[in-house]
Coordinates of C-alpha atoms in Angstrom, one line a residue:
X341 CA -100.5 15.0 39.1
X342 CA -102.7 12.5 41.0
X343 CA -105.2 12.7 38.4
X344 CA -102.7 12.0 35.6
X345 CA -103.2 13.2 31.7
X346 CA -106.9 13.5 32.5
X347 CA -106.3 15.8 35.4
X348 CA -103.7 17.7 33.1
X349 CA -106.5 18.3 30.1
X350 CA -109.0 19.4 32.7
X351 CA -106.9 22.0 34.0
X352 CA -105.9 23.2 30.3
X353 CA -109.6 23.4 29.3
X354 CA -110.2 25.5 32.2
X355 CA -107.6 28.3 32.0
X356 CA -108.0 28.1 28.4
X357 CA -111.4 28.2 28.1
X358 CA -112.7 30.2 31.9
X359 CA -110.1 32.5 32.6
X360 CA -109.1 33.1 28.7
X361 CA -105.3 31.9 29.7
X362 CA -104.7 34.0 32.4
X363 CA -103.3 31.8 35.7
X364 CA -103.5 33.0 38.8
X365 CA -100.1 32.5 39.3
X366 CA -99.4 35.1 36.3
X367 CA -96.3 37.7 36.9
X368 CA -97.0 41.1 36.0
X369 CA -94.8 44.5 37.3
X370 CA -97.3 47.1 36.8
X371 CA -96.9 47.9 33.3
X372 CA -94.9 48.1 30.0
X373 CA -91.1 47.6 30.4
X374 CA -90.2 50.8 28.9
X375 CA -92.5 52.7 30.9
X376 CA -90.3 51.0 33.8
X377 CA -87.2 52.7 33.4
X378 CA -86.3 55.6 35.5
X379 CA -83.6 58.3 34.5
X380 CA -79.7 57.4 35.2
X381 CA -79.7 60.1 37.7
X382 CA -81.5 58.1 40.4
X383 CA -78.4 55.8 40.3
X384 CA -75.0 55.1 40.5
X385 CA -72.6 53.4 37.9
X386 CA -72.0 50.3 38.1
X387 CA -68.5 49.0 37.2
X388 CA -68.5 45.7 35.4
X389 CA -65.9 43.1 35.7
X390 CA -63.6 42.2 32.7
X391 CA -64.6 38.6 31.4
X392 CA -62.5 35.7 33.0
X393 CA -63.1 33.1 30.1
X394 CA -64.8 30.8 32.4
X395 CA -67.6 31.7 34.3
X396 CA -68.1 34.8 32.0
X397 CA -66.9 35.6 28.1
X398 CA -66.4 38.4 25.6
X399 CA -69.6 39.9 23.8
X400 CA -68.1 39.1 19.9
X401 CA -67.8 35.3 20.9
X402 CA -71.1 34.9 23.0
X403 CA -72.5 36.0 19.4
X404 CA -71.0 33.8 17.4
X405 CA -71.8 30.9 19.3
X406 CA -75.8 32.0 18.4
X407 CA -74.9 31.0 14.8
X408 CA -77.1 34.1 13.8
X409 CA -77.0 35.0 10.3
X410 CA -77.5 38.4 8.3
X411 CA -76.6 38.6 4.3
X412 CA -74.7 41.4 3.5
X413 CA -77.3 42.6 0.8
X414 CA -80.5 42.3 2.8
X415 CA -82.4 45.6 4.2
X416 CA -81.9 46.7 7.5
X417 CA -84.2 45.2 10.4
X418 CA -83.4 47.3 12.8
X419 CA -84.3 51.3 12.1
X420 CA -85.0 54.4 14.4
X421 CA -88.5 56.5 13.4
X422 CA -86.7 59.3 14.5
X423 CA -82.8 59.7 14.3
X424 CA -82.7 62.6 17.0
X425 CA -84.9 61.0 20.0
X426 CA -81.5 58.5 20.9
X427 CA -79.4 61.2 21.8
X428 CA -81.6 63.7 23.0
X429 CA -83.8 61.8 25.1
X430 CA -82.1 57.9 25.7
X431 CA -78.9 59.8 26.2
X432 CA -79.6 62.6 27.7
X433 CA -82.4 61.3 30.3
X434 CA -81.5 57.3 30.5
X435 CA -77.4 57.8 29.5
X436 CA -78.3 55.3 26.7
X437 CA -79.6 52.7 28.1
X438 CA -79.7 50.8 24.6
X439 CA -75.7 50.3 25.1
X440 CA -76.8 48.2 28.0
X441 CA -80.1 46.5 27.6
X442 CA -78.9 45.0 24.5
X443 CA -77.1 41.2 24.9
X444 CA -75.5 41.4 21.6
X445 CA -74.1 45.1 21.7
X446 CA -75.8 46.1 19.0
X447 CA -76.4 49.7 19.9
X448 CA -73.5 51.8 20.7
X449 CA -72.6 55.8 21.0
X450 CA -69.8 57.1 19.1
X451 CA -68.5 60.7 19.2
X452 CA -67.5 62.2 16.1
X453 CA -66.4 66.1 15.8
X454 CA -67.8 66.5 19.5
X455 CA -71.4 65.1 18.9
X456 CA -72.5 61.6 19.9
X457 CA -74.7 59.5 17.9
X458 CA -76.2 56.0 18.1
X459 CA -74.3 53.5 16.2
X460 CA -76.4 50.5 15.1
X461 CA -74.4 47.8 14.4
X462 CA -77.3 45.2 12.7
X463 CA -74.5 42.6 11.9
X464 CA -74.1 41.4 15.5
X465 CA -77.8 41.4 16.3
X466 CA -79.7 37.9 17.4
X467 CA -82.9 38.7 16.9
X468 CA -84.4 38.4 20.1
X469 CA -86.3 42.0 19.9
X470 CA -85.0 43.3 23.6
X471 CA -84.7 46.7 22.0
X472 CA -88.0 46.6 20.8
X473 CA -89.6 45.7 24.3
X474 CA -87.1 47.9 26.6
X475 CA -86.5 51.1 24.7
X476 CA -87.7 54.1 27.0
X477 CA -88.8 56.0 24.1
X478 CA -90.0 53.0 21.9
X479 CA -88.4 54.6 18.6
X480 CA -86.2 51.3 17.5
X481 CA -88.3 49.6 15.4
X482 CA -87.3 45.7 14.9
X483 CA -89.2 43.9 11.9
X484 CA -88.6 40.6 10.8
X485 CA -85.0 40.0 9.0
X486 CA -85.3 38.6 5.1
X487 CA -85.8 34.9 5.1
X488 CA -83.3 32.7 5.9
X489 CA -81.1 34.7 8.7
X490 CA -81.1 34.3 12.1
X491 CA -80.2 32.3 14.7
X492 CA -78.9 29.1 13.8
X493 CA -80.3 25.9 15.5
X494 CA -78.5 23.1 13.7
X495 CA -75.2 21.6 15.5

């Protein structure tokens, strides 16, 4: 800026001190991301492309590459409060949107015996709480994995 670090300090001490951090350049959409999401019937399917290996790559090796760790012992950080509300309501009003939403695949539904059911699969998860955020009926509940796993930032 033309008025250098001074001019950079002064403008930090104002939105942090005036307008309690909030910029008027601020994004917002109207409200919580799950209240956002409107039922599958308002749309069409949309057909994804099979991964080339170039420009785009399989789900089990973009996880890898996050270097995301979970111990085999360690309690479950990912849990439902209620074990019905997936496939009555995510299913049945957002076709499971969880499936989607999710950049590590985590959440997946499985028929067995004709029913369907969410399948968490906590192994593959990198921890950046999109479920938590984006769930339509806010019933995954994301807490902190046990010290020591998650994503690994050393090369």
């Amino acid at each position: 800026t033309p008025l250098g670090m001074w001019g950079t300090f002064l403008y930090a001490g104002v939105v942090h001190y005036v307008t309690r951090g909030r910029e008027w350049f601020t994004l917002s959409h109207g409200g919580a991301d799950h209240e956002r999401l409107k039922p599958a019937s308002e749309f069409s399917p949309i057909e994804y492309p099979k991964p080339d290996g170039e420009v785009s790559f399989d789900l089990l090796s973009s996880v890898a590459l996050t270097g995301t760790n979970h111990e085999g012992n360690q309690p479950p950080h990912l849990t439902l409060k209620d074990d019905a509300v997936p496939v009555a309501r995510n299913l049945a009003v957002f076709d499971g949107p969880e499936q989607r939403f999710c950049p590590a695949g985590v959440y997946e539904y499985l028929e067995e015996e004709g029913e369907r059911r969410l399948q968490i699969n906590a192994q593959n998860c990198i921890h950046c709480k999109t479920c938590d955020i984006k769930c339509p009926s806010q019933n995954i509940d994301w807490v902190v994995p046990e010290g020591g796993g998650g994503a690994g930032g050393g090369g």
